[in-house]
Amino acid sequence: MGTIHLVRHGQASFGAADYDRLSELGREQARLVGAELARRQVRVDHAWCGSLARQRATAELALAECAPGVTATEDPRWDEYADSDVVGAHGDGRPQDAADPRGFQRVLESALAAWAAAGESSDAAEPWPAFRDRVEAAAADVAGALGKGEQAVVFTSGGVIATLCGLLLGTPETHLVTLSRVAVNAGISKLATGRSGLTLVSFNEHGHFDGPAAGYVTYR
């Protein structure tokens, strides 16, 4: 049986001119999740990341801690949905407001629910079924690349992880919002691969941010 560790990227720069880069806190979260993978003695036989800067930077910083010399293979199918696309097609038209992240989260969650419900009829450039299917295909390819007992780490985003875990739970449309809402930056979710396919073992583990590291817990 193989294992896939899904790692959400560290905190990005919400409200900044360039959202798609790690904040200083996000860089430290990436190092800490790498140290956690090393503590667990995860053998990184393979590593992948999306093409977004925050995903690639998280992979680089984390792998330096747990698997020096290993470079993540970039695959854009692990990219997050474009929130501007989803909110533009299904939101209320309010712009991202750096001063009100909770307000933006409410707008985004409403838009995500409408996006999933609209299916192929969505006006978004990438409808929900296309996003869901590319995430599922990316995971299937990673699982297929693993030999017996091998382990992979994939550095991706909250919506991707929520969608894949939702697929394994049988109701991805329902879980898109509920799982995304609680996904912690640099959290770890674990999948097992075997003859019966992929199985969800754990979601959103973040014990590496317990105790003295509690201040590193962020959701956006």
mmCIF file of C-alpha atoms in Angstrom:
data_model
loop_
_atom_site.group_PDB
_atom_site.id
_atom_site.type_symbol
_atom_site.label_atom_id
_atom_site.label_comp_id
_atom_site.label_asym_id
_atom_site.label_seq_id
_atom_site.Cartn_x
_atom_site.Cartn_y
_atom_site.Cartn_z
ATOM 1 C CA MET A 1 0.000 0.000 0.000
ATOM 2 C CA GLY A 2 1.345 3.446 -0.950
ATOM 3 C CA THR A 3 0.764 6.754 0.797
ATOM 4 C CA ILE A 4 0.085 10.243 -0.518
ATOM 5 C CA HIS A 5 0.570 13.202 1.829
ATOM 6 C CA LEU A 6 -1.335 16.278 0.670
ATOM 7 C CA VAL A 7 0.148 19.479 2.090
ATOM 8 C CA ARG A 8 -1.677 22.763 1.852
ATOM 9 C CA HIS A 9 0.596 25.695 1.022
ATOM 10 C CA GLY A 10 1.675 28.163 3.693
ATOM 11 C CA GLN A 11 -0.158 31.436 4.195
ATOM 12 C CA ALA A 12 -0.251 33.557 1.042
ATOM 13 C CA SER A 13 -0.296 37.362 0.949
ATOM 14 C CA PHE A 14 -4.002 38.162 1.234
ATOM 15 C CA GLY A 15 -4.730 41.773 0.363
ATOM 16 C CA ALA A 16 -1.282 42.417 -1.120
ATOM 17 C CA ALA A 17 -0.669 43.448 -4.725
ATOM 18 C CA ASP A 18 0.646 39.921 -5.359
ATOM 19 C CA TYR A 19 -1.468 37.414 -3.462
ATOM 20 C CA ASP A 20 0.388 34.454 -4.942
ATOM 21 C CA ARG A 21 3.451 34.550 -2.734
ATOM 22 C CA LEU A 22 4.065 33.289 0.762
ATOM 23 C CA SER A 23 3.907 35.749 3.626
ATOM 24 C CA GLU A 24 6.754 35.606 6.137
ATOM 25 C CA LEU A 25 4.458 33.573 8.383
ATOM 26 C CA GLY A 26 3.689 31.313 5.427
ATOM 27 C CA ARG A 27 7.381 30.658 4.852
ATOM 28 C CA GLU A 28 7.803 29.606 8.469
ATOM 29 C CA GLN A 29 4.722 27.374 8.235
ATOM 30 C CA ALA A 30 6.295 25.682 5.207
ATOM 31 C CA ARG A 31 9.490 25.007 7.134
ATOM 32 C CA LEU A 32 7.522 23.664 10.100
ATOM 33 C CA VAL A 33 5.457 21.260 8.004
ATOM 34 C CA GLY A 34 8.680 20.026 6.409
ATOM 35 C CA ALA A 35 10.138 19.444 9.863
ATOM 36 C CA GLU A 36 6.966 17.567 10.808
ATOM 37 C CA LEU A 37 7.281 15.274 7.787
ATOM 38 C CA ALA A 38 10.896 14.648 8.803
ATOM 39 C CA ARG A 39 9.839 13.920 12.397
ATOM 40 C CA ARG A 40 7.341 11.362 11.076
ATOM 41 C CA GLN A 41 10.151 9.847 9.013
ATOM 42 C CA VAL A 42 8.133 10.182 5.830
ATOM 43 C CA ARG A 43 10.189 8.741 2.994
ATOM 44 C CA VAL A 44 9.689 11.120 0.068
ATOM 45 C CA ASP A 45 9.953 8.799 -2.920
ATOM 46 C CA HIS A 46 8.102 11.306 -5.115
ATOM 47 C CA ALA A 47 7.031 14.942 -4.755
ATOM 48 C CA TRP A 48 4.666 17.088 -6.785
ATOM 49 C CA CYS A 49 3.345 20.642 -6.568
ATOM 50 C CA GLY A 50 1.045 22.903 -8.527
ATOM 51 C CA SER A 51 2.372 25.712 -10.714
ATOM 52 C CA LEU A 52 1.335 28.554 -8.381
ATOM 53 C CA ALA A 53 4.166 30.452 -6.682
ATOM 54 C CA ARG A 54 2.827 29.798 -3.172
ATOM 55 C CA GLN A 55 2.675 26.062 -3.844
ATOM 56 C CA ARG A 56 6.163 25.914 -5.375
ATOM 57 C CA ALA A 57 7.702 27.939 -2.543
ATOM 58 C CA THR A 58 6.061 25.741 0.087
ATOM 59 C CA ALA A 59 7.435 22.659 -1.655
ATOM 60 C CA GLU A 60 10.952 24.098 -1.792
ATOM 61 C CA LEU A 61 11.021 25.148 1.863
ATOM 62 C CA ALA A 62 9.391 21.980 3.202
ATOM 63 C CA LEU A 63 11.491 19.579 1.137
ATOM 64 C CA ALA A 64 14.662 21.307 2.328
ATOM 65 C CA GLU A 65 13.663 20.146 5.816
ATOM 66 C CA CYS A 66 12.461 16.605 5.119
ATOM 67 C CA ALA A 67 14.082 15.504 1.849
ATOM 68 C CA PRO A 68 17.104 17.639 0.906
ATOM 69 C CA GLY A 69 17.951 17.252 -2.749
ATOM 70 C CA VAL A 70 14.425 16.239 -3.776
ATOM 71 C CA THR A 71 12.671 18.609 -6.182
ATOM 72 C CA ALA A 72 8.905 18.626 -6.645
ATOM 73 C CA THR A 73 7.573 17.922 -10.129
ATOM 74 C CA GLU A 74 5.296 20.747 -11.220
ATOM 75 C CA ASP A 75 1.806 19.798 -12.419
ATOM 76 C CA PRO A 76 -0.755 22.610 -12.951
ATOM 77 C CA ARG A 77 -3.600 20.190 -12.329
ATOM 78 C CA TRP A 78 -2.783 20.696 -8.622
ATOM 79 C CA ASP A 79 -3.445 24.454 -8.950
ATOM 80 C CA GLU A 80 -6.243 26.034 -6.935
ATOM 81 C CA TYR A 81 -9.417 27.269 -8.639
ATOM 82 C CA ALA A 82 -9.180 30.945 -9.577
ATOM 83 C CA ASP A 83 -11.219 32.677 -6.865
ATOM 84 C CA SER A 84 -11.619 35.781 -9.036
ATOM 85 C CA ASP A 85 -13.164 33.577 -11.739
ATOM 86 C CA VAL A 86 -15.545 31.857 -9.309
ATOM 87 C CA VAL A 87 -16.549 35.048 -7.483
ATOM 88 C CA GLY A 88 -16.859 36.939 -10.778
ATOM 89 C CA ALA A 89 -19.292 34.340 -12.104
ATOM 90 C CA HIS A 90 -21.209 33.549 -8.913
ATOM 91 C CA GLY A 91 -20.431 36.231 -6.316
ATOM 92 C CA ASP A 92 -22.123 39.469 -5.414
ATOM 93 C CA GLY A 93 -19.559 41.621 -7.187
ATOM 94 C CA ARG A 94 -17.759 42.877 -4.073
ATOM 95 C CA PRO A 95 -13.981 43.173 -4.485
ATOM 96 C CA GLN A 96 -11.439 41.460 -2.246
ATOM 97 C CA ASP A 97 -11.062 43.622 0.851
ATOM 98 C CA ALA A 98 -7.828 43.205 2.796
ATOM 99 C CA ALA A 99 -9.451 44.894 5.778
ATOM 100 C CA ASP A 100 -12.289 42.363 5.919
ATOM 101 C CA PRO A 101 -11.018 38.808 5.275
ATOM 102 C CA ARG A 102 -14.028 37.278 7.027
ATOM 103 C CA GLY A 103 -16.368 39.224 4.796
ATOM 104 C CA PHE A 104 -14.508 38.062 1.730
ATOM 105 C CA GLN A 105 -14.632 34.480 3.027
ATOM 106 C CA ARG A 106 -18.429 34.690 3.236
ATOM 107 C CA VAL A 107 -18.617 35.986 -0.334
ATOM 108 C CA LEU A 108 -16.264 33.252 -1.529
ATOM 109 C CA GLU A 109 -18.126 30.443 0.221
ATOM 110 C CA SER A 110 -21.444 31.561 -1.253
ATOM 111 C CA ALA A 111 -19.858 31.729 -4.702
ATOM 112 C CA LEU A 112 -18.255 28.296 -4.321
ATOM 113 C CA ALA A 113 -21.584 26.713 -3.386
ATOM 114 C CA ALA A 114 -23.268 28.334 -6.407
ATOM 115 C CA TRP A 115 -20.356 27.306 -8.660
ATOM 116 C CA ALA A 116 -20.652 23.660 -7.627
ATOM 117 C CA ALA A 117 -24.443 23.726 -7.973
ATOM 118 C CA ALA A 118 -24.288 25.258 -11.457
ATOM 119 C CA GLY A 119 -22.212 22.422 -12.871
ATOM 120 C CA GLU A 120 -21.500 22.706 -16.585
ATOM 121 C CA SER A 121 -23.892 25.648 -16.892
ATOM 122 C CA SER A 122 -21.549 27.913 -14.896
ATOM 123 C CA ASP A 123 -20.302 31.104 -16.540
ATOM 124 C CA ALA A 124 -16.900 30.594 -14.905
ATOM 125 C CA ALA A 125 -13.976 29.978 -17.251
ATOM 126 C CA GLU A 126 -13.396 26.704 -15.389
ATOM 127 C CA PRO A 127 -16.718 25.145 -14.347
ATOM 128 C CA TRP A 128 -16.819 23.032 -11.213
ATOM 129 C CA PRO A 129 -16.951 19.655 -13.067
ATOM 130 C CA ALA A 130 -13.779 20.547 -14.992
ATOM 131 C CA PHE A 131 -11.977 21.486 -11.767
ATOM 132 C CA ARG A 132 -13.189 18.359 -9.981
ATOM 133 C CA ASP A 133 -12.162 16.117 -12.861
ATOM 134 C CA ARG A 134 -8.648 17.559 -13.205
ATOM 135 C CA VAL A 135 -8.031 17.152 -9.477
ATOM 136 C CA GLU A 136 -9.248 13.554 -9.598
ATOM 137 C CA ALA A 137 -7.064 12.827 -12.635
ATOM 138 C CA ALA A 138 -3.978 14.336 -10.991
ATOM 139 C CA ALA A 139 -4.490 12.193 -7.895
ATOM 140 C CA ALA A 140 -4.995 9.068 -9.995
ATOM 141 C CA ASP A 141 -1.725 9.711 -11.816
ATOM 142 C CA VAL A 142 0.184 10.176 -8.559
ATOM 143 C CA ALA A 143 -1.318 6.959 -7.178
ATOM 144 C CA GLY A 144 -0.403 5.147 -10.382
ATOM 145 C CA ALA A 145 3.214 6.332 -10.139
ATOM 146 C CA LEU A 146 3.730 4.811 -6.692
ATOM 147 C CA GLY A 147 5.400 1.473 -6.322
ATOM 148 C CA LYS A 148 4.638 -0.915 -3.478
ATOM 149 C CA GLY A 149 5.040 0.891 -0.171
ATOM 150 C CA GLU A 150 6.220 4.139 -1.761
ATOM 151 C CA GLN A 151 5.272 7.556 -0.427
ATOM 152 C CA ALA A 152 4.561 10.840 -2.187
ATOM 153 C CA VAL A 153 4.100 14.396 -0.963
ATOM 154 C CA VAL A 154 1.944 16.803 -2.971
ATOM 155 C CA PHE A 155 2.007 20.541 -2.238
ATOM 156 C CA THR A 156 -1.291 22.066 -3.288
ATOM 157 C CA SER A 157 -4.196 24.226 -2.031
ATOM 158 C CA GLY A 158 -7.203 24.049 0.254
ATOM 159 C CA GLY A 159 -9.872 23.827 -2.426
ATOM 160 C CA VAL A 160 -8.004 21.054 -4.204
ATOM 161 C CA ILE A 161 -7.614 19.059 -0.999
ATOM 162 C CA ALA A 162 -11.256 19.626 -0.016
ATOM 163 C CA THR A 163 -12.412 18.482 -3.454
ATOM 164 C CA LEU A 164 -10.288 15.337 -3.459
ATOM 165 C CA CYS A 165 -11.244 14.412 0.101
ATOM 166 C CA GLY A 166 -14.885 15.120 -0.763
ATOM 167 C CA LEU A 167 -14.630 12.791 -3.753
ATOM 168 C CA LEU A 168 -13.336 10.029 -1.497
ATOM 169 C CA LEU A 169 -16.177 10.685 0.947
ATOM 170 C CA GLY A 170 -18.652 10.453 -1.930
ATOM 171 C CA THR A 171 -20.086 13.991 -1.933
ATOM 172 C CA PRO A 172 -17.536 16.490 -3.312
ATOM 173 C CA GLU A 173 -20.092 19.232 -3.971
ATOM 174 C CA THR A 174 -21.201 19.167 -0.331
ATOM 175 C CA HIS A 175 -17.702 19.041 1.114
ATOM 176 C CA LEU A 176 -16.129 21.711 -1.077
ATOM 177 C CA VAL A 177 -17.155 24.532 1.262
ATOM 178 C CA THR A 178 -17.260 22.689 4.582
ATOM 179 C CA LEU A 179 -13.783 21.183 4.276
ATOM 180 C CA SER A 180 -12.236 24.287 2.697
ATOM 181 C CA ARG A 181 -13.497 26.396 5.608
ATOM 182 C CA VAL A 182 -11.430 24.514 8.187
ATOM 183 C CA ALA A 183 -8.327 23.752 6.089
ATOM 184 C CA VAL A 184 -5.242 25.030 7.919
ATOM 185 C CA ASN A 185 -2.300 26.507 6.034
ATOM 186 C CA ALA A 186 0.476 23.867 5.909
ATOM 187 C CA GLY A 187 -1.892 21.185 7.204
ATOM 188 C CA ILE A 188 -1.422 17.559 6.119
ATOM 189 C CA SER A 189 -4.039 15.170 4.744
ATOM 190 C CA LYS A 190 -3.162 11.529 4.076
ATOM 191 C CA LEU A 191 -4.409 9.110 1.443
ATOM 192 C CA ALA A 192 -3.656 5.415 1.087
ATOM 193 C CA THR A 193 -3.417 3.712 -2.286
ATOM 194 C CA GLY A 194 -4.133 0.053 -2.864
ATOM 195 C CA ARG A 195 -6.018 -2.464 -4.952
ATOM 196 C CA SER A 196 -9.322 -0.820 -4.073
ATOM 197 C CA GLY A 197 -8.071 2.628 -5.148
ATOM 198 C CA LEU A 198 -7.572 5.700 -2.998
ATOM 199 C CA THR A 199 -8.748 5.841 0.618
ATOM 200 C CA LEU A 200 -8.893 8.899 2.862
ATOM 201 C CA VAL A 201 -6.905 8.201 6.045
ATOM 202 C CA SER A 202 -6.783 11.655 7.632
ATOM 203 C CA PHE A 203 -7.746 15.236 6.853
ATOM 204 C CA ASN A 204 -6.143 18.522 7.885
ATOM 205 C CA GLU A 205 -3.663 17.250 10.473
ATOM 206 C CA HIS A 206 -1.935 20.202 12.134
ATOM 207 C CA GLY A 207 -0.602 18.914 15.431
ATOM 208 C CA HIS A 208 2.735 20.450 14.449
ATOM 209 C CA PHE A 209 1.094 23.784 15.311
ATOM 210 C CA ASP A 210 0.037 22.726 18.802
ATOM 211 C CA GLY A 211 1.480 24.141 22.013
ATOM 212 C CA PRO A 212 4.203 26.774 21.525
ATOM 213 C CA ALA A 213 3.530 26.806 17.759
ATOM 214 C CA ALA A 214 -0.206 27.585 18.145
ATOM 215 C CA GLY A 215 0.353 31.097 16.823
ATOM 216 C CA TYR A 216 1.187 29.638 13.418
ATOM 217 C CA VAL A 217 -2.366 28.422 12.778
ATOM 218 C CA THR A 218 -4.031 30.358 9.946
ATOM 219 C CA TYR A 219 -6.847 29.569 7.551
ATOM 220 C CA ARG A 220 -6.281 32.271 4.896
#
